[in-house]
Amino acid sequence: MLEAIEALPLAAFLRRSFLAYPLVNAAHVFGIAFLVGAIVLADLRLLGRLRALPPEAVTRVLVPTAALGLAVALASGGLLFSVQAMDYAANPAFLAKLALVALALANLAWVHATGALSPFRTTGSVSPALRRAAWVSLTAWPLVVIAGRFIGYL
Amino acid sequence: MRHSTLARRTLLAAGLAGLVAAPALAHHGWVWTTDEPFVLEGEIQTVYLGNPHGRVDIVVDGDVWVVELAPPRATARSGFVDGVAEQGDQLTAYGFRSNDASERRMKAVRVEVNGNTYDVYPRRTQLFDS
């Protein structure tokens, strides 16, 4: 499976490319910037900070911005992984990052599946469960970034 | 008021994250290695010439050592390209080993294989030129 990923033509191309690899790397940074930047603001607003942000700005601007960032980060991250799939799969920091991403995504899925943001959008009220989810998100995503930075150093 | 408190806390959090991440900044430079010149000779097991940087795994007295090279373009510029070194060839690596003495890993500035010398970090070979 991992060998098959490494054997993909796109992985082979990125492995040897001078331009494409750093560009995909940059895309990963942009994706994370949008994702974490937007989601930290959204989480803080849900936790009662940044009251200058109307609830609609959270649901109509920050959430879609974070979603776009997530899509870019996942796609570029997959490409970077494919270059040395076997090495990354054995890297403790990478595995920790994956576990944290899984936790953060499960949290995200719960928020959207339960529609917990709807009452917030209309009335600004935040249920205790949504508050907890905001804390999980506010903790997990920055830890994802930190775990990610350690990948190259283990 | 609330905002300035938040800004201060955010700065504090960023600073703490920076502290946690600080050891990591070493890797792409040389801080993760010692300053002592280090020479290692062994038999090549695998050669990897790709992003983010090249590496050669060599067997030394039955142990596998990782010899890290430069990023692909710099490694190729030294002449170290596909075909110059194969599994089974003897390779001598000059460079600096990991700060962590339990780790069999070094970063090479120069490698010699099959009678040829490749300076993958030509600006850092002075210590080995004498």
PDB file of C-alpha atoms in Angstrom:
ATOM      1  CA  MET A   1       0.000   0.000   0.000  1.00  0.00           C
ATOM      2  CA  LEU A   2       2.664   2.517   1.056  1.00  0.00           C
ATOM      3  CA  GLU A   3       4.954   1.248  -1.668  1.00  0.00           C
ATOM      4  CA  ALA A   4       2.155   1.668  -4.185  1.00  0.00           C
ATOM      5  CA  ILE A   5       1.709   5.269  -3.054  1.00  0.00           C
ATOM      6  CA  GLU A   6       5.420   5.957  -3.478  1.00  0.00           C
ATOM      7  CA  ALA A   7       5.284   4.384  -6.929  1.00  0.00           C
ATOM      8  CA  LEU A   8       2.604   6.805  -8.149  1.00  0.00           C
ATOM      9  CA  PRO A   9       3.852   8.869 -11.099  1.00  0.00           C
ATOM     10  CA  LEU A  10       2.933  12.105  -9.336  1.00  0.00           C
ATOM     11  CA  ALA A  11       4.972  11.073  -6.268  1.00  0.00           C
ATOM     12  CA  ALA A  12       7.933  10.216  -8.476  1.00  0.00           C
ATOM     13  CA  PHE A  13       7.626  13.581 -10.206  1.00  0.00           C
ATOM     14  CA  LEU A  14       7.491  15.523  -6.923  1.00  0.00           C
ATOM     15  CA  ARG A  15      10.426  13.568  -5.530  1.00  0.00           C
ATOM     16  CA  ARG A  16      12.710  14.889  -8.253  1.00  0.00           C
ATOM     17  CA  SER A  17      11.176  18.256  -9.013  1.00  0.00           C
ATOM     18  CA  PHE A  18      12.945  21.493  -8.213  1.00  0.00           C
ATOM     19  CA  LEU A  19       9.894  23.767  -8.426  1.00  0.00           C
ATOM     20  CA  ALA A  20       6.850  21.622  -7.758  1.00  0.00           C
ATOM     21  CA  TYR A  21       7.861  20.237  -4.389  1.00  0.00           C
ATOM     22  CA  PRO A  22       8.441  23.621  -2.720  1.00  0.00           C
ATOM     23  CA  LEU A  23       5.257  24.919  -4.367  1.00  0.00           C
ATOM     24  CA  VAL A  24       3.220  22.045  -2.929  1.00  0.00           C
ATOM     25  CA  ASN A  25       4.955  22.758   0.370  1.00  0.00           C
ATOM     26  CA  ALA A  26       3.866  26.395   0.088  1.00  0.00           C
ATOM     27  CA  ALA A  27       0.311  25.305  -0.706  1.00  0.00           C
ATOM     28  CA  HIS A  28       0.357  23.268   2.502  1.00  0.00           C
ATOM     29  CA  VAL A  29       1.396  26.364   4.447  1.00  0.00           C
ATOM     30  CA  PHE A  30      -1.303  28.489   2.785  1.00  0.00           C
ATOM     31  CA  GLY A  31      -3.920  25.832   3.538  1.00  0.00           C
ATOM     32  CA  ILE A  32      -2.903  25.672   7.182  1.00  0.00           C
ATOM     33  CA  ALA A  33      -2.811  29.463   7.411  1.00  0.00           C
ATOM     34  CA  PHE A  34      -6.404  29.724   6.196  1.00  0.00           C
ATOM     35  CA  LEU A  35      -7.599  26.744   8.223  1.00  0.00           C
ATOM     36  CA  VAL A  36      -6.002  27.574  11.561  1.00  0.00           C
ATOM     37  CA  GLY A  37      -6.347  31.326  11.174  1.00  0.00           C
ATOM     38  CA  ALA A  38     -10.074  31.109  10.539  1.00  0.00           C
ATOM     39  CA  ILE A  39     -10.824  28.318  12.965  1.00  0.00           C
ATOM     40  CA  VAL A  40      -9.003  29.890  15.913  1.00  0.00           C
ATOM     41  CA  LEU A  41     -11.019  33.084  15.421  1.00  0.00           C
ATOM     42  CA  ALA A  42     -14.242  31.066  15.149  1.00  0.00           C
ATOM     43  CA  ASP A  43     -13.423  29.051  18.272  1.00  0.00           C
ATOM     44  CA  LEU A  44     -12.565  32.162  20.273  1.00  0.00           C
ATOM     45  CA  ARG A  45     -15.862  33.750  19.203  1.00  0.00           C
ATOM     46  CA  LEU A  46     -17.767  30.619  20.291  1.00  0.00           C
ATOM     47  CA  LEU A  47     -15.969  30.817  23.621  1.00  0.00           C
ATOM     48  CA  GLY A  48     -17.252  34.337  24.137  1.00  0.00           C
ATOM     49  CA  ARG A  49     -14.252  36.325  22.957  1.00  0.00           C
ATOM     50  CA  LEU A  50     -13.973  38.605  19.907  1.00  0.00           C
ATOM     51  CA  ARG A  51     -17.542  39.876  20.346  1.00  0.00           C
ATOM     52  CA  ALA A  52     -16.929  42.328  17.522  1.00  0.00           C
ATOM     53  CA  LEU A  53     -17.445  39.354  15.200  1.00  0.00           C
ATOM     54  CA  PRO A  54     -21.154  38.863  14.447  1.00  0.00           C
ATOM     55  CA  PRO A  55     -22.251  35.195  14.508  1.00  0.00           C
ATOM     56  CA  GLU A  56     -22.969  35.400  10.791  1.00  0.00           C
ATOM     57  CA  ALA A  57     -19.348  36.346  10.118  1.00  0.00           C
ATOM     58  CA  VAL A  58     -18.371  33.123  11.849  1.00  0.00           C
ATOM     59  CA  THR A  59     -20.747  30.854   9.969  1.00  0.00           C
ATOM     60  CA  ARG A  60     -20.660  32.594   6.600  1.00  0.00           C
ATOM     61  CA  VAL A  61     -17.036  33.699   6.398  1.00  0.00           C
ATOM     62  CA  LEU A  62     -14.795  31.919   8.896  1.00  0.00           C
ATOM     63  CA  VAL A  63     -16.293  28.430   8.525  1.00  0.00           C
ATOM     64  CA  PRO A  64     -16.078  28.416   4.689  1.00  0.00           C
ATOM     65  CA  THR A  65     -12.576  29.909   4.856  1.00  0.00           C
ATOM     66  CA  ALA A  66     -11.478  27.166   7.236  1.00  0.00           C
ATOM     67  CA  ALA A  67     -13.105  24.543   4.999  1.00  0.00           C
ATOM     68  CA  LEU A  68     -11.208  25.852   1.970  1.00  0.00           C
ATOM     69  CA  GLY A  69      -7.982  25.840   3.950  1.00  0.00           C
ATOM     70  CA  LEU A  70      -8.680  22.304   5.137  1.00  0.00           C
ATOM     71  CA  ALA A  71      -9.227  21.091   1.579  1.00  0.00           C
ATOM     72  CA  VAL A  72      -5.981  22.677   0.382  1.00  0.00           C
ATOM     73  CA  ALA A  73      -4.031  21.383   3.381  1.00  0.00           C
ATOM     74  CA  LEU A  74      -5.360  17.837   2.977  1.00  0.00           C
ATOM     75  CA  ALA A  75      -4.656  17.711  -0.750  1.00  0.00           C
ATOM     76  CA  SER A  76      -1.158  19.173  -0.506  1.00  0.00           C
ATOM     77  CA  GLY A  77      -0.410  17.106   2.589  1.00  0.00           C
ATOM     78  CA  GLY A  78      -1.344  13.939   0.738  1.00  0.00           C
ATOM     79  CA  LEU A  79       1.037  14.870  -2.063  1.00  0.00           C
ATOM     80  CA  LEU A  80       3.901  15.599   0.323  1.00  0.00           C
ATOM     81  CA  PHE A  81       3.230  12.297   2.094  1.00  0.00           C
ATOM     82  CA  SER A  82       3.362  10.365  -1.181  1.00  0.00           C
ATOM     83  CA  VAL A  83       6.970  11.453  -1.805  1.00  0.00           C
ATOM     84  CA  GLN A  84       8.281   9.350   1.094  1.00  0.00           C
ATOM     85  CA  ALA A  85       5.207   7.478   2.291  1.00  0.00           C
ATOM     86  CA  MET A  86       7.089   4.688   4.041  1.00  0.00           C
ATOM     87  CA  ASP A  87       9.305   7.073   5.992  1.00  0.00           C
ATOM     88  CA  TYR A  88       6.412   9.254   7.097  1.00  0.00           C
ATOM     89  CA  ALA A  89       4.309   6.251   8.085  1.00  0.00           C
ATOM     90  CA  ALA A  90       7.088   5.272  10.501  1.00  0.00           C
ATOM     91  CA  ASN A  91       7.586   8.792  11.864  1.00  0.00           C
ATOM     92  CA  PRO A  92       6.174   9.273  15.410  1.00  0.00           C
ATOM     93  CA  ALA A  93       5.521  12.990  14.861  1.00  0.00           C
ATOM     94  CA  PHE A  94       3.629  12.254  11.651  1.00  0.00           C
ATOM     95  CA  LEU A  95       1.533   9.583  13.379  1.00  0.00           C
ATOM     96  CA  ALA A  96       0.801  11.973  16.242  1.00  0.00           C
ATOM     97  CA  LYS A  97      -0.205  14.597  13.691  1.00  0.00           C
ATOM     98  CA  LEU A  98      -2.549  12.150  11.954  1.00  0.00           C
ATOM     99  CA  ALA A  99      -4.169  11.184  15.261  1.00  0.00           C
ATOM    100  CA  LEU A 100      -4.686  14.860  16.116  1.00  0.00           C
ATOM    101  CA  VAL A 101      -6.116  15.569  12.655  1.00  0.00           C
ATOM    102  CA  ALA A 102      -8.501  12.629  13.119  1.00  0.00           C
ATOM    103  CA  LEU A 103      -9.602  14.007  16.494  1.00  0.00           C
ATOM    104  CA  ALA A 104     -10.068  17.507  15.086  1.00  0.00           C
ATOM    105  CA  LEU A 105     -12.010  16.204  12.073  1.00  0.00           C
ATOM    106  CA  ALA A 106     -14.264  14.026  14.267  1.00  0.00           C
ATOM    107  CA  ASN A 107     -14.938  17.102  16.381  1.00  0.00           C
ATOM    108  CA  LEU A 108     -15.712  19.106  13.248  1.00  0.00           C
ATOM    109  CA  ALA A 109     -17.980  16.375  11.918  1.00  0.00           C
ATOM    110  CA  TRP A 110     -19.853  16.288  15.229  1.00  0.00           C
ATOM    111  CA  VAL A 111     -20.438  20.062  15.175  1.00  0.00           C
ATOM    112  CA  HIS A 112     -21.797  19.985  11.655  1.00  0.00           C
ATOM    113  CA  ALA A 113     -23.771  16.749  12.025  1.00  0.00           C
ATOM    114  CA  THR A 114     -25.618  18.016  15.108  1.00  0.00           C
ATOM    115  CA  GLY A 115     -26.316  21.416  13.594  1.00  0.00           C
ATOM    116  CA  ALA A 116     -24.980  23.004  16.774  1.00  0.00           C
ATOM    117  CA  LEU A 117     -24.046  26.146  14.871  1.00  0.00           C
ATOM    118  CA  SER A 118     -27.618  26.935  13.796  1.00  0.00           C
ATOM    119  CA  PRO A 119     -28.784  28.375  17.143  1.00  0.00           C
ATOM    120  CA  PHE A 120     -25.527  30.289  17.326  1.00  0.00           C
ATOM    121  CA  ARG A 121     -26.069  31.830  13.902  1.00  0.00           C
ATOM    122  CA  THR A 122     -29.628  32.932  14.660  1.00  0.00           C
ATOM    123  CA  THR A 123     -29.429  33.886  18.340  1.00  0.00           C
ATOM    124  CA  GLY A 124     -25.726  33.904  19.195  1.00  0.00           C
ATOM    125  CA  SER A 125     -26.268  31.280  21.891  1.00  0.00           C
ATOM    126  CA  VAL A 126     -23.622  28.624  22.415  1.00  0.00           C
ATOM    127  CA  SER A 127     -24.594  25.284  23.939  1.00  0.00           C
ATOM    128  CA  PRO A 128     -22.238  23.714  26.498  1.00  0.00           C
ATOM    129  CA  ALA A 129     -21.529  20.927  24.005  1.00  0.00           C
ATOM    130  CA  LEU A 130     -20.593  23.431  21.298  1.00  0.00           C
ATOM    131  CA  ARG A 131     -18.368  25.198  23.824  1.00  0.00           C
ATOM    132  CA  ARG A 132     -16.568  21.947  24.520  1.00  0.00           C
ATOM    133  CA  ALA A 133     -16.162  21.369  20.795  1.00  0.00           C
ATOM    134  CA  ALA A 134     -14.653  24.857  20.448  1.00  0.00           C
ATOM    135  CA  TRP A 135     -12.124  24.023  23.163  1.00  0.00           C
ATOM    136  CA  VAL A 136     -11.241  20.732  21.481  1.00  0.00           C
ATOM    137  CA  SER A 137     -10.770  22.539  18.168  1.00  0.00           C
ATOM    138  CA  LEU A 138      -8.767  25.374  19.717  1.00  0.00           C
ATOM    139  CA  THR A 139      -6.438  22.801  21.274  1.00  0.00           C
ATOM    140  CA  ALA A 140      -6.233  20.191  18.532  1.00  0.00           C
ATOM    141  CA  TRP A 141      -5.479  22.336  15.461  1.00  0.00           C
ATOM    142  CA  PRO A 142      -2.478  24.180  16.913  1.00  0.00           C
ATOM    143  CA  LEU A 143      -1.151  20.842  18.180  1.00  0.00           C
ATOM    144  CA  VAL A 144      -1.526  19.496  14.637  1.00  0.00           C
ATOM    145  CA  VAL A 145       0.760  22.290  13.434  1.00  0.00           C
ATOM    146  CA  ILE A 146       3.320  21.662  16.179  1.00  0.00           C
ATOM    147  CA  ALA A 147       3.348  17.895  15.577  1.00  0.00           C
ATOM    148  CA  GLY A 148       3.722  18.617  11.875  1.00  0.00           C
ATOM    149  CA  ARG A 149       6.767  20.790  12.417  1.00  0.00           C
ATOM    150  CA  PHE A 150       8.449  17.960  14.322  1.00  0.00           C
ATOM    151  CA  ILE A 151       8.139  15.499  11.427  1.00  0.00           C
ATOM    152  CA  GLY A 152      11.404  16.571   9.852  1.00  0.00           C
ATOM    153  CA  TYR A 153      13.349  16.277  13.060  1.00  0.00           C
ATOM    154  CA  LEU A 154      12.698  12.781  14.342  1.00  0.00           C
TER     155      LEU A 154
ATOM    156  CA  MET B   1      -9.478  46.152  27.553  1.00  0.00           C
ATOM    157  CA  ARG B   2     -10.615  42.670  26.871  1.00  0.00           C
ATOM    158  CA  HIS B   3      -8.987  42.782  23.477  1.00  0.00           C
ATOM    159  CA  SER B   4      -5.609  43.896  24.743  1.00  0.00           C
ATOM    160  CA  THR B   5      -5.675  41.069  27.299  1.00  0.00           C
ATOM    161  CA  LEU B   6      -6.500  38.655  24.536  1.00  0.00           C
ATOM    162  CA  ALA B   7      -3.744  40.041  22.339  1.00  0.00           C
ATOM    163  CA  ARG B   8      -1.266  39.625  25.173  1.00  0.00           C
ATOM    164  CA  ARG B   9      -2.388  36.060  25.809  1.00  0.00           C
ATOM    165  CA  THR B  10      -2.180  35.280  22.120  1.00  0.00           C
ATOM    166  CA  LEU B  11       1.370  36.609  22.017  1.00  0.00           C
ATOM    167  CA  LEU B  12       2.211  34.546  25.084  1.00  0.00           C
ATOM    168  CA  ALA B  13       0.750  31.424  23.492  1.00  0.00           C
ATOM    169  CA  ALA B  14       2.665  32.089  20.276  1.00  0.00           C
ATOM    170  CA  GLY B  15       5.851  32.531  22.282  1.00  0.00           C
ATOM    171  CA  LEU B  16       5.296  29.254  24.117  1.00  0.00           C
ATOM    172  CA  ALA B  17       4.613  27.466  20.854  1.00  0.00           C
ATOM    173  CA  GLY B  18       7.838  28.943  19.526  1.00  0.00           C
ATOM    174  CA  LEU B  19       9.759  27.566  22.493  1.00  0.00           C
ATOM    175  CA  VAL B  20       8.298  24.133  21.949  1.00  0.00           C
ATOM    176  CA  ALA B  21       9.137  24.290  18.255  1.00  0.00           C
ATOM    177  CA  ALA B  22      12.617  25.739  18.739  1.00  0.00           C
ATOM    178  CA  PRO B  23      14.575  22.448  18.730  1.00  0.00           C
ATOM    179  CA  ALA B  24      12.950  21.707  15.400  1.00  0.00           C
ATOM    180  CA  LEU B  25      14.421  24.774  13.734  1.00  0.00           C
ATOM    181  CA  ALA B  26      17.778  23.079  13.957  1.00  0.00           C
ATOM    182  CA  HIS B  27      17.180  20.374  11.408  1.00  0.00           C
ATOM    183  CA  HIS B  28      17.402  22.082   8.064  1.00  0.00           C
ATOM    184  CA  GLY B  29      20.521  23.835   9.245  1.00  0.00           C
ATOM    185  CA  TRP B  30      23.319  22.323  11.256  1.00  0.00           C
ATOM    186  CA  VAL B  31      22.350  22.811  14.872  1.00  0.00           C
ATOM    187  CA  TRP B  32      21.208  19.199  15.178  1.00  0.00           C
ATOM    188  CA  THR B  33      24.745  18.068  14.467  1.00  0.00           C
ATOM    189  CA  THR B  34      27.918  18.401  16.523  1.00  0.00           C
ATOM    190  CA  ASP B  35      30.723  20.734  15.402  1.00  0.00           C
ATOM    191  CA  GLU B  36      33.273  17.933  15.452  1.00  0.00           C
ATOM    192  CA  PRO B  37      34.359  16.697  12.029  1.00  0.00           C
ATOM    193  CA  PHE B  38      33.150  13.161  11.562  1.00  0.00           C
ATOM    194  CA  VAL B  39      34.167  10.590   8.968  1.00  0.00           C
ATOM    195  CA  LEU B  40      32.315   7.388   8.313  1.00  0.00           C
ATOM    196  CA  GLU B  41      32.976   4.583   5.848  1.00  0.00           C
ATOM    197  CA  GLY B  42      30.615   1.800   4.954  1.00  0.00           C
ATOM    198  CA  GLU B  43      28.847  -0.189   2.293  1.00  0.00           C
ATOM    199  CA  ILE B  44      25.913   1.436   0.551  1.00  0.00           C
ATOM    200  CA  GLN B  45      22.549  -0.113   1.264  1.00  0.00           C
ATOM    201  CA  THR B  46      20.227   2.424  -0.368  1.00  0.00           C
ATOM    202  CA  VAL B  47      20.593   5.704  -2.211  1.00  0.00           C
ATOM    203  CA  TYR B  48      17.777   8.260  -2.190  1.00  0.00           C
ATOM    204  CA  LEU B  49      18.153  11.325  -4.398  1.00  0.00           C
ATOM    205  CA  GLY B  50      14.942  13.253  -3.885  1.00  0.00           C
ATOM    206  CA  ASN B  51      13.058  15.859  -1.925  1.00  0.00           C
ATOM    207  CA  PRO B  52      13.310  17.144   0.708  1.00  0.00           C
ATOM    208  CA  HIS B  53      16.955  16.063   0.766  1.00  0.00           C
ATOM    209  CA  GLY B  54      19.030  13.161  -0.426  1.00  0.00           C
ATOM    210  CA  ARG B  55      20.260  10.378   1.811  1.00  0.00           C
ATOM    211  CA  VAL B  56      22.431   7.326   1.632  1.00  0.00           C
ATOM    212  CA  ASP B  57      22.069   4.465   4.084  1.00  0.00           C
ATOM    213  CA  ILE B  58      25.358   2.691   4.664  1.00  0.00           C
ATOM    214  CA  VAL B  59      26.270  -0.362   6.701  1.00  0.00           C
ATOM    215  CA  VAL B  60      29.164   0.154   9.115  1.00  0.00           C
ATOM    216  CA  ASP B  61      30.236  -2.846  11.187  1.00  0.00           C
ATOM    217  CA  GLY B  62      26.792  -4.352  10.807  1.00  0.00           C
ATOM    218  CA  ASP B  63      24.940  -1.160  11.790  1.00  0.00           C
ATOM    219  CA  VAL B  64      22.932   0.940   9.362  1.00  0.00           C
ATOM    220  CA  TRP B  65      23.855   4.612   9.382  1.00  0.00           C
ATOM    221  CA  VAL B  66      21.864   7.363   7.712  1.00  0.00           C
ATOM    222  CA  VAL B  67      24.029   9.842   5.805  1.00  0.00           C
ATOM    223  CA  GLU B  68      21.982  12.919   4.956  1.00  0.00           C
ATOM    224  CA  LEU B  69      22.927  14.853   1.834  1.00  0.00           C
ATOM    225  CA  ALA B  70      21.808  18.224   0.478  1.00  0.00           C
ATOM    226  CA  PRO B  71      18.483  18.980  -1.259  1.00  0.00           C
ATOM    227  CA  PRO B  72      18.259  17.408  -4.738  1.00  0.00           C
ATOM    228  CA  ARG B  73      19.506  20.332  -6.793  1.00  0.00           C
ATOM    229  CA  ALA B  74      22.561  20.985  -4.610  1.00  0.00           C
ATOM    230  CA  THR B  75      23.364  17.282  -4.450  1.00  0.00           C
ATOM    231  CA  ALA B  76      23.128  17.011  -8.236  1.00  0.00           C
ATOM    232  CA  ARG B  77      25.287  20.133  -8.637  1.00  0.00           C
ATOM    233  CA  SER B  78      28.082  18.321  -6.786  1.00  0.00           C
ATOM    234  CA  GLY B  79      27.921  15.631  -9.431  1.00  0.00           C
ATOM    235  CA  PHE B  80      26.241  13.089  -7.193  1.00  0.00           C
ATOM    236  CA  VAL B  81      23.485  11.922  -9.525  1.00  0.00           C
ATOM    237  CA  ASP B  82      21.763   8.674 -10.445  1.00  0.00           C
ATOM    238  CA  GLY B  83      24.235   5.927 -11.168  1.00  0.00           C
ATOM    239  CA  VAL B  84      27.348   7.300  -9.471  1.00  0.00           C
ATOM    240  CA  ALA B  85      26.728   5.168  -6.392  1.00  0.00           C
ATOM    241  CA  GLU B  86      24.967   1.832  -6.170  1.00  0.00           C
ATOM    242  CA  GLN B  87      24.095  -0.663  -3.510  1.00  0.00           C
ATOM    243  CA  GLY B  88      27.229  -2.502  -2.443  1.00  0.00           C
ATOM    244  CA  ASP B  89      29.647   0.349  -3.244  1.00  0.00           C
ATOM    245  CA  GLN B  90      31.982   1.587  -0.506  1.00  0.00           C
ATOM    246  CA  LEU B  91      31.219   5.157   0.513  1.00  0.00           C
ATOM    247  CA  THR B  92      33.152   7.518   2.752  1.00  0.00           C
ATOM    248  CA  ALA B  93      31.169  10.384   4.228  1.00  0.00           C
ATOM    249  CA  TYR B  94      32.710  13.538   5.717  1.00  0.00           C
ATOM    250  CA  GLY B  95      30.539  15.762   7.829  1.00  0.00           C
ATOM    251  CA  PHE B  96      28.993  16.055  11.253  1.00  0.00           C
ATOM    252  CA  ARG B  97      27.102  13.498  13.252  1.00  0.00           C
ATOM    253  CA  SER B  98      23.905  13.983  15.175  1.00  0.00           C
ATOM    254  CA  ASN B  99      24.065  15.614  18.597  1.00  0.00           C
ATOM    255  CA  ASP B 100      22.231  12.575  19.832  1.00  0.00           C
ATOM    256  CA  ALA B 101      25.036  10.043  20.213  1.00  0.00           C
ATOM    257  CA  SER B 102      22.547   7.166  20.312  1.00  0.00           C
ATOM    258  CA  GLU B 103      21.445   8.062  16.789  1.00  0.00           C
ATOM    259  CA  ARG B 104      23.342   6.605  13.831  1.00  0.00           C
ATOM    260  CA  ARG B 105      22.846   9.646  11.651  1.00  0.00           C
ATOM    261  CA  MET B 106      25.112  12.271  10.149  1.00  0.00           C
ATOM    262  CA  LYS B 107      24.886  15.161   7.731  1.00  0.00           C
ATOM    263  CA  ALA B 108      27.546  14.943   5.047  1.00  0.00           C
ATOM    264  CA  VAL B 109      29.299  17.882   3.403  1.00  0.00           C
ATOM    265  CA  ARG B 110      31.363  15.572   1.185  1.00  0.00           C
ATOM    266  CA  VAL B 111      31.138  11.957   0.093  1.00  0.00           C
ATOM    267  CA  GLU B 112      33.634   9.790  -1.735  1.00  0.00           C
ATOM    268  CA  VAL B 113      32.575   6.793  -3.740  1.00  0.00           C
ATOM    269  CA  ASN B 114      34.167   4.839  -6.589  1.00  0.00           C
ATOM    270  CA  GLY B 115      37.206   7.120  -6.560  1.00  0.00           C
ATOM    271  CA  ASN B 116      35.196  10.317  -6.999  1.00  0.00           C
ATOM    272  CA  THR B 117      34.610  13.138  -4.540  1.00  0.00           C
ATOM    273  CA  TYR B 118      31.304  14.966  -4.275  1.00  0.00           C
ATOM    274  CA  ASP B 119      31.084  18.161  -2.229  1.00  0.00           C
ATOM    275  CA  VAL B 120      27.363  18.399  -1.570  1.00  0.00           C
ATOM    276  CA  TYR B 121      27.931  21.407   0.727  1.00  0.00           C
ATOM    277  CA  PRO B 122      31.008  22.972  -0.933  1.00  0.00           C
ATOM    278  CA  ARG B 123      31.032  25.966   1.420  1.00  0.00           C
ATOM    279  CA  ARG B 124      31.357  23.702   4.450  1.00  0.00           C
ATOM    280  CA  THR B 125      34.207  21.425   3.490  1.00  0.00           C
ATOM    281  CA  GLN B 126      37.117  23.528   4.903  1.00  0.00           C
ATOM    282  CA  LEU B 127      37.549  21.303   7.940  1.00  0.00           C
ATOM    283  CA  PHE B 128      38.169  18.349   5.668  1.00  0.00           C
ATOM    284  CA  ASP B 129      40.424  20.026   3.104  1.00  0.00           C
ATOM    285  CA  SER B 130      43.738  19.733   4.961  1.00  0.00           C
TER     286      SER B 130
END
